Tab-separated table of C-alpha atoms in Angstrom:
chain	number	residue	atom	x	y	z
P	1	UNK	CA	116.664	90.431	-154.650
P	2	UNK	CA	117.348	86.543	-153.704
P	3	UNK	CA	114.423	87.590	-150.793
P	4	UNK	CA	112.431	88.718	-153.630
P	5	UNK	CA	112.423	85.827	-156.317
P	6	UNK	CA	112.454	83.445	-152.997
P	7	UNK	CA	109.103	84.866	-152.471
P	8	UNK	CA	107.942	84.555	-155.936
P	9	UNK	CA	108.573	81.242	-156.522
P	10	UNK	CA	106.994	80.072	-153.301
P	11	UNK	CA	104.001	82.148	-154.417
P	12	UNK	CA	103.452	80.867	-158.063
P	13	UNK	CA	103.975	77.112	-156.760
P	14	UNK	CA	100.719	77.592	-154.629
P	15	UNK	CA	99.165	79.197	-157.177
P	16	UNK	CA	99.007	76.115	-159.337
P	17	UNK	CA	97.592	73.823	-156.699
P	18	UNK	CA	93.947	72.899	-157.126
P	19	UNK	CA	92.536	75.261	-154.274
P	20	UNK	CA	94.832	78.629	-153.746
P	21	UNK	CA	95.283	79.316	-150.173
P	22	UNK	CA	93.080	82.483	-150.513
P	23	UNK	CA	90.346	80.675	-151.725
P	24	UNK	CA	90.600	78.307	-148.600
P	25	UNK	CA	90.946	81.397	-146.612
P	26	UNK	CA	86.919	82.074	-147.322
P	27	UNK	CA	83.792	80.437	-145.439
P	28	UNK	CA	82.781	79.288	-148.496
P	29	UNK	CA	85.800	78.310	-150.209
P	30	UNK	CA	86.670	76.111	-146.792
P	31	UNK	CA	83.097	74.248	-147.197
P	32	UNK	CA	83.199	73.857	-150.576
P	33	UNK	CA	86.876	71.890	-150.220
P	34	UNK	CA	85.866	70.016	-147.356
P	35	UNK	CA	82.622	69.160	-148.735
P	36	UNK	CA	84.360	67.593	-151.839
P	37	UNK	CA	87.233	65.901	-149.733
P	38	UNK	CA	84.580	64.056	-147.542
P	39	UNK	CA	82.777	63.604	-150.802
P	40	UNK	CA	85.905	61.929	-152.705
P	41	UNK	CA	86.738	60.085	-149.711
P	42	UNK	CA	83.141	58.342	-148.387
P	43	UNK	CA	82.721	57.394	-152.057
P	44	UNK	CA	86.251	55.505	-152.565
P	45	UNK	CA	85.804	53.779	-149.059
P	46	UNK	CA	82.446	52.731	-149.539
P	47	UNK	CA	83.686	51.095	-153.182
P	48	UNK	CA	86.378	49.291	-151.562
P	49	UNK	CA	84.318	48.311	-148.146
P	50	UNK	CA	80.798	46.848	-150.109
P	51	UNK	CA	82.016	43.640	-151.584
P	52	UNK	CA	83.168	42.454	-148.248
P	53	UNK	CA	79.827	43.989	-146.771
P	54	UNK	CA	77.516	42.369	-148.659
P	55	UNK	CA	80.018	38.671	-148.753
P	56	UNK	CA	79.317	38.890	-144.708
P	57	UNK	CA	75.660	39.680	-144.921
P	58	UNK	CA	74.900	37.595	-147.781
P	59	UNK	CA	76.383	34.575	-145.588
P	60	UNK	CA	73.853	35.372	-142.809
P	61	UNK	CA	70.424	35.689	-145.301
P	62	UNK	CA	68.382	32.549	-146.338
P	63	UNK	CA	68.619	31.229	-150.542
P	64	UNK	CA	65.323	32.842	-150.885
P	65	UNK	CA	67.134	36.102	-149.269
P	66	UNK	CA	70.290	35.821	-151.952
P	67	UNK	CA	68.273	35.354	-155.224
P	68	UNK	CA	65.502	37.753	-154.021
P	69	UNK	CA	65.141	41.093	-156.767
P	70	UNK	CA	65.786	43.160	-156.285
P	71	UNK	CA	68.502	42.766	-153.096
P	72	UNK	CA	67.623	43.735	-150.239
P	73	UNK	CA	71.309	45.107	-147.931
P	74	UNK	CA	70.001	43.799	-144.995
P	75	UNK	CA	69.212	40.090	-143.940
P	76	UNK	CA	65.887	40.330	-142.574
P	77	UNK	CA	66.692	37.482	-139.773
P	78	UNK	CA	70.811	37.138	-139.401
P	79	UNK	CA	71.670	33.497	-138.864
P	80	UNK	CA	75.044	33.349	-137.530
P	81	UNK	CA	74.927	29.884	-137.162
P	82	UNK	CA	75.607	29.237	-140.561
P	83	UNK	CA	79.601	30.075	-140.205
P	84	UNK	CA	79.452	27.152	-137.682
P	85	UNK	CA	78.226	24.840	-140.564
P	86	UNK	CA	80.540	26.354	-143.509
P	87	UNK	CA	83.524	25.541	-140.947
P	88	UNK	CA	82.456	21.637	-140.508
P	89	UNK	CA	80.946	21.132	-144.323
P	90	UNK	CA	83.877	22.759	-145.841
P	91	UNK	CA	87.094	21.072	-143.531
P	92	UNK	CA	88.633	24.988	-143.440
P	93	UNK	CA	89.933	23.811	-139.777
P	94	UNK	CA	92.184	21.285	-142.244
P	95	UNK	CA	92.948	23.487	-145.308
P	96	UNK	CA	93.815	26.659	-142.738
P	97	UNK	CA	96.447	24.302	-141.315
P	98	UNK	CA	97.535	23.809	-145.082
P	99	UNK	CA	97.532	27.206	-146.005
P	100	UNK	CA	99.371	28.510	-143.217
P	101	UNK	CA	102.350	25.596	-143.404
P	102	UNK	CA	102.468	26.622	-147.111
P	103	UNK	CA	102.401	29.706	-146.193
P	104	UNK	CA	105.236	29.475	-143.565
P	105	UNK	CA	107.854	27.597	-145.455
P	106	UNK	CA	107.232	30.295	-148.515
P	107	UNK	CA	108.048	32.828	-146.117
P	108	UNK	CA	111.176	30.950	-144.947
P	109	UNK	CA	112.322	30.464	-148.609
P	110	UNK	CA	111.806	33.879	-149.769
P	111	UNK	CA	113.278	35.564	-147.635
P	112	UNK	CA	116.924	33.043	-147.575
P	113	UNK	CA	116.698	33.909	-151.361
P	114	UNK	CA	115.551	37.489	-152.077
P	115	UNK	CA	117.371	38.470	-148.982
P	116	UNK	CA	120.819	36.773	-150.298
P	117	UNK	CA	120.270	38.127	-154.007
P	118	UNK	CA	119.504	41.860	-153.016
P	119	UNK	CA	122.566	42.002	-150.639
P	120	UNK	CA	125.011	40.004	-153.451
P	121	UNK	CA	123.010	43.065	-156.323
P	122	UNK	CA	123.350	46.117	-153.345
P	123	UNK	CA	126.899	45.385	-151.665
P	124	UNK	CA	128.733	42.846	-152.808
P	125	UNK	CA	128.774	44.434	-156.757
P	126	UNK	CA	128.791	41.332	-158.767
P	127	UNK	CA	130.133	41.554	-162.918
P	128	UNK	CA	127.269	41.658	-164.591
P	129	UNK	CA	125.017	42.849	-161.531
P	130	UNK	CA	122.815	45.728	-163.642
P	131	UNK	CA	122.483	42.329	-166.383
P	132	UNK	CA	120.856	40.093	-163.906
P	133	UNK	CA	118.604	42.748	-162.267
P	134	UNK	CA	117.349	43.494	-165.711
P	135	UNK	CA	116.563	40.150	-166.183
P	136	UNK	CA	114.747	39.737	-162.877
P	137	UNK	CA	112.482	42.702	-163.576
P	138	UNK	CA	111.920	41.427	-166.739
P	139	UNK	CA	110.028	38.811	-165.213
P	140	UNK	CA	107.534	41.259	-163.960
P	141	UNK	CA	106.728	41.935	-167.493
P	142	UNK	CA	105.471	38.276	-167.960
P	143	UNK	CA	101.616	37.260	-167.337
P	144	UNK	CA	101.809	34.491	-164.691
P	145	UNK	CA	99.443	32.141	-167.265
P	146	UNK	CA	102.238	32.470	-169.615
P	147	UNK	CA	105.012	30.736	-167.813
P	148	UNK	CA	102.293	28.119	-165.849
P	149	UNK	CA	102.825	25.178	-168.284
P	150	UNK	CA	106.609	25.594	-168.311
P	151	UNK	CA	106.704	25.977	-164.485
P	152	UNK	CA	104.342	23.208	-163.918
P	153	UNK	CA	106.388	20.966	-166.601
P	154	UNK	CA	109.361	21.677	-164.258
P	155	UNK	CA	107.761	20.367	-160.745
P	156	UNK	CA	106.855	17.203	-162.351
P	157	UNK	CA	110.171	16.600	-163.029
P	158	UNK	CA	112.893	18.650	-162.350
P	159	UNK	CA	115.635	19.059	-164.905
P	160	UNK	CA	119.312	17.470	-163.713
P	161	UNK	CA	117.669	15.946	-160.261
P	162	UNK	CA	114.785	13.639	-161.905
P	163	UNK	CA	112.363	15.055	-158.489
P	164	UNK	CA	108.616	14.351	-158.716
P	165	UNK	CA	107.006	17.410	-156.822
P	166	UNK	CA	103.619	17.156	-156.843
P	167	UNK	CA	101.329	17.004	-153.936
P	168	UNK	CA	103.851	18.032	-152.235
P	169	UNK	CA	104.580	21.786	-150.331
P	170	UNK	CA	107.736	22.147	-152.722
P	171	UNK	CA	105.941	22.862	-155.916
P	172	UNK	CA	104.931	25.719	-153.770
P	173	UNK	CA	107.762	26.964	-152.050
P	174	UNK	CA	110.248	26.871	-155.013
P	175	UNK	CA	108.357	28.851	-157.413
P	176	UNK	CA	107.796	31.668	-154.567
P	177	UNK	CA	110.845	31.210	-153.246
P	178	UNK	CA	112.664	34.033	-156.060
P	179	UNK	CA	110.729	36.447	-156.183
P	180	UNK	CA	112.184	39.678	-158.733
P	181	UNK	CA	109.779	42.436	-157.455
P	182	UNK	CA	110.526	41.186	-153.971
P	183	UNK	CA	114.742	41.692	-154.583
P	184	UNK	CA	113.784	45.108	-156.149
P	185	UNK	CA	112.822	46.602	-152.839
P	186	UNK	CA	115.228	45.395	-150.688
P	187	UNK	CA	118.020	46.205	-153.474
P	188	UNK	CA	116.248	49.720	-152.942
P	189	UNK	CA	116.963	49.465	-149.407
P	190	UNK	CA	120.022	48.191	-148.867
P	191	UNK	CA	121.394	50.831	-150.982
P	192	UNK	CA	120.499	53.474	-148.841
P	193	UNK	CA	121.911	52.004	-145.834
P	194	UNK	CA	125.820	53.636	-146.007
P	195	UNK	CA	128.550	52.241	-147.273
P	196	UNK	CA	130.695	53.218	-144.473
P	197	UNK	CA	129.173	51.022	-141.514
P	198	UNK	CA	130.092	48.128	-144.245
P	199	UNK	CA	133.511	49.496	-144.368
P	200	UNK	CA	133.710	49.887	-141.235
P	201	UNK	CA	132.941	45.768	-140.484
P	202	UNK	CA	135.174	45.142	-143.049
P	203	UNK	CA	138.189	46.724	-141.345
P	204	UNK	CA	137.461	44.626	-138.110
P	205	UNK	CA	137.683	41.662	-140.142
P	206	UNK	CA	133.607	40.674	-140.365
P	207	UNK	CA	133.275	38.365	-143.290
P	208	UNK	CA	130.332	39.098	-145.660
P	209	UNK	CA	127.928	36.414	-144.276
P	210	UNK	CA	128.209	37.685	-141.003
P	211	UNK	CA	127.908	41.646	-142.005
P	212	UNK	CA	124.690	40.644	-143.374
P	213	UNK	CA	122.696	38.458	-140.206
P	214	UNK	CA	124.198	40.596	-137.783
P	215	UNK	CA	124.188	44.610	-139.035
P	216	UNK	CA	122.394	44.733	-142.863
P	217	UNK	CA	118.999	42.497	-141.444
P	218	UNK	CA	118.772	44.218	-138.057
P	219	UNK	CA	118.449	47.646	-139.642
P	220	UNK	CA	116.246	46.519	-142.753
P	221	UNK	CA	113.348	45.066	-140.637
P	222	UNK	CA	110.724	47.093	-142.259
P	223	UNK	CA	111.458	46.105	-145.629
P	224	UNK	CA	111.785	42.301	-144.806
P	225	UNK	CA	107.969	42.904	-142.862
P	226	UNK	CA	106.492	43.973	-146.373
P	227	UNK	CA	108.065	41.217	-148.174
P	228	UNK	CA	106.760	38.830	-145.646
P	229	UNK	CA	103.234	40.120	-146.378
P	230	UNK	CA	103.491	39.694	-149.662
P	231	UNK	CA	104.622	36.466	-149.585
P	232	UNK	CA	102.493	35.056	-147.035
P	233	UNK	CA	99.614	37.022	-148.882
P	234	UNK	CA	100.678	35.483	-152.223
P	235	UNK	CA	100.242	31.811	-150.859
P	236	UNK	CA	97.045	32.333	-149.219
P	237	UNK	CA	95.247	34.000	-152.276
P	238	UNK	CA	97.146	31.762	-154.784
P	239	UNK	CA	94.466	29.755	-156.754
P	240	UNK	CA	95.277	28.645	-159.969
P	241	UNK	CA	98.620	26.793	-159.209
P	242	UNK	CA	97.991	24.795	-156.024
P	243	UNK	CA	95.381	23.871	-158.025
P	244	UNK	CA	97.478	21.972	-160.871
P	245	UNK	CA	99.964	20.952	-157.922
P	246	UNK	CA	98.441	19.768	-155.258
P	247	UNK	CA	95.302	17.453	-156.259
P	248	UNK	CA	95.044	15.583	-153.166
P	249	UNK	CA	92.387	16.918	-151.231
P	250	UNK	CA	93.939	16.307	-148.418
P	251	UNK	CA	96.834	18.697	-149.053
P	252	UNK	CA	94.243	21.084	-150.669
P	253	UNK	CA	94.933	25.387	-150.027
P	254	UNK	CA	92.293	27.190	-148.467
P	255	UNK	CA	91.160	28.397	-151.641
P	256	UNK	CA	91.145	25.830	-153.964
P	257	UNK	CA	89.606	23.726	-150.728
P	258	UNK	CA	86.525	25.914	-151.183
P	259	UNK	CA	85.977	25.884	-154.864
P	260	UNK	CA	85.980	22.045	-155.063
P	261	UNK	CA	83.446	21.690	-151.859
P	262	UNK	CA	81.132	24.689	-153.131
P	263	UNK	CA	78.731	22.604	-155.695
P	264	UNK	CA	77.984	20.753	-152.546
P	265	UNK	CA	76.506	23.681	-150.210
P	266	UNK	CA	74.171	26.419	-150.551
P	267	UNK	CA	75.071	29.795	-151.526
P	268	UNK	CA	74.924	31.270	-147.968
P	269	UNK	CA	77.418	28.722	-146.802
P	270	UNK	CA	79.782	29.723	-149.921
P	271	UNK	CA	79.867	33.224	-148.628
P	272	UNK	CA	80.620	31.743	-145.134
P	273	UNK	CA	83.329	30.065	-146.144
P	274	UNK	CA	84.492	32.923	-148.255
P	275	UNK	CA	84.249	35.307	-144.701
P	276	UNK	CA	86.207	32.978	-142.720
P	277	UNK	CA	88.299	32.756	-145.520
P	278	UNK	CA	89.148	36.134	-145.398
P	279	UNK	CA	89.847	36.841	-141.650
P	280	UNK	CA	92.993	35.830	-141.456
P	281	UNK	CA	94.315	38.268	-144.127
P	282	UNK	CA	92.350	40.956	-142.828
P	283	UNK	CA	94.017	40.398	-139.357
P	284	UNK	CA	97.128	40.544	-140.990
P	285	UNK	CA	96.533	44.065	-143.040
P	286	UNK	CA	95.087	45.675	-139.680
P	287	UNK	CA	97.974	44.762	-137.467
P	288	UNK	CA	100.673	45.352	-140.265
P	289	UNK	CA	99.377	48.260	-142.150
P	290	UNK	CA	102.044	50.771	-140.750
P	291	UNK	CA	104.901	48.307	-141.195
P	292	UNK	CA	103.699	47.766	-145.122
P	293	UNK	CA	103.593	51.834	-145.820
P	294	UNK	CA	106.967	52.696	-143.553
P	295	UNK	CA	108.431	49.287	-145.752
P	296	UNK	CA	107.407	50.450	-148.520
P	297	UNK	CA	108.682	54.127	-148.467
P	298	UNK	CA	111.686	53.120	-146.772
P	299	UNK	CA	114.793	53.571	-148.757
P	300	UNK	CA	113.465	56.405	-151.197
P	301	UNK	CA	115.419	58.849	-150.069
P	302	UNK	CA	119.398	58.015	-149.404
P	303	UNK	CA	120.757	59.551	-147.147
C-alpha cells in the first residue's frame, strides 16, 4: 500500500507539469517542446544581446550612418579606428585608472565590514542581533535618491570628526563600504557552515578573530567572490554620486568621465567610449559567472 500511494503521488506531480512525460514521449509532442524552448530561449538572448550589438556597431558607422531612417544593423564600411580616437579624446586611459583604484579600495572596505558584521550577526549572537539585521534590510527598502542629500551632507562634513571628503576616494569608499544586502548573504552563509568546527576551535583555545581569517573565510570563498562583484560592479557603474563627489576632472569615474566629454565628440565616438567602457565588466562576468551562481546558491540548503 505505501508502494502504491508512493506511486501515485510521483504520478500526479508529473501530471501537473506543463508537458506530461507522455506527451514528450510522441514525435510530435518532442518537436513541438523543443521548438518552443529554442523559441523562448533565441528570443530572451537576442533581447538581452541587441543593445550591446548595436552600441558596438553603431561606434564603427559614420553620423550620416547613426541618424540614417530607417537603421540600417550593419555599418556599411566598419571603421575601427574610431575606438583609437574615443580612447585619446575621452582620457579613459586616466579615468580607468580612477575607476579601478575606486574600485579597489571599495572592495577592500566592504569586505573588512560586511565580512566582520555577518560573522558578529551568524556566530558570535549579539543582544539585539535579529534588531539590527532588520534594520539593515530595511535599508534595501529605501530608493538610493532618497538618502543622496543626507549622505552627501555627511561627506562634506562629517559629524563628530569635522572631515571635508570631497574629491577625494573616501566619499566613495565609506558609503560602499556597509553594504546590508551584501551582510545578508554571507549571514546566509555562515550559518550553514556547522557550529561544531567553531566549537571545536573554541576548545583549542582559538580566539574569535582568529576562527574567522583562518577557518570561517577559507571555506566561504564563493560567497566573498559574489560580493566582490558586486562591489567592484557597483563602483564602476555608479553615476550619480561620484558625480556630486568628485568634481575634479581629474579624479573623474569612468562614467561620469564620459558624460562630461560627450557634447564634445560625435555620436560614433560616444558609443566608442561607451564599448570600451564596457569591456572591463564584461571580462569580469565571463570569467566569474560560475563563481557568482555557485555564491549565490551557496548556503541555501544547511546541512
Amino acid at each position: 500500500m505505501p508502494h502504491t500511494k508512493r506511486r501515485g503521488a510521483w504520478a500526479d506531480g508529473h501530471a501537473r507539469t506543463i508537458v506530461s512525460p507522455l506527451e514528450l514521449k510522441s514525435r510530435w509532442g518532442r518537436k513541438i517542446y523543443w521548438t518552443l524552448l529554442a523559441t523562448v530561449l533565441i528570443g530572451f538572448t537576442l533581447i538581452f544581446v541587441f543593445p550591446l550589438y548595436w552600441m558596438v556597431t553603431g561606434a564603427m558607422k559614420t553620423g550620416e550612418e547613426i541618424a540614417q531612417m530607417p537603421p540600417t544593423l550593419f555599418p556599411e564600411s566598419p571603421d575601427f579606428s574610431v575606438f583609437t580616437d574615443a580612447w585619446e579624446l575621452f582620457d579613459i586611459g586616466t579615468l580607468l585608472k580612477n575607476t579601478l583604484f575606486y574600485a579597489v579600495g571599495a572592495w577592500l572596505f566592504a569586505l573588512a565590514v560586511d565580512v566582520s558584521a555577518a560573522y558578529a550577526l551568524s556566530k558570535l549572537r549579539p543582544m539585539f542581533g535579529n534588531v539590527i539585521l532588520a534594520g539593515m534590510l530595511a535599508t534595501l527598502m529605501i530608493p538610493p535618491i532618497v538618502v543622496m542629500i543626507p549622505a552627501y551632507i555627511t561627506v562634506t562634513d562629517v559629524p563628530i570628526f569635522g572631515w571635508h571628503l570631497l574629491n577625494s576616494p573616501w566619499a566613495i569608499w565609506f558609503p560602499v563600504a556597509a553594504n546590508g544586502f551584501n551582510i545578508f548573504l554571507l549571514k546566509r552563509f555562515f550559518d550553514s557552515i556547522p557550529n561544531e568546527i567553531l566549537e571545536a576551535a573554541e576548545i583549542d583555545g582559538v580566539p574569535p578573530w582568529r576562527v574567522l581569517v583562518s577557518i570561517i573565510l577559507p571555506i566561504s570563498r564563493p560567497i566573498l567572490g559574489v560580493v566582490s562583484i558586486f562591489t567592484v560592479v557597483l563602483v564602476f557603474k555608479d553615476f550619480v554620486w561620484p558625480l556630486l563627489v568628485l568634481p575634479d576632472s581629474d579624479k573623474m569615474t569612468l562614467s561620469v568621465g564620459l558624460s562630461q566629454t560627450a557634447g564634445a565628440v560625435t555620436q560614433n565616438q560616444i558609443m566608442a567610449g561607451l564599448v570600451i567602457a564596457s569591456v572591463p565588466m564584461i571580462i569580469v562576468f565571463l570569467f566569474f559567472q560560475r563563481s557568482i551562481m555557485a555564491g549565490l546558491t551557496a548556503g541555501s540548503l544547511k546541512g
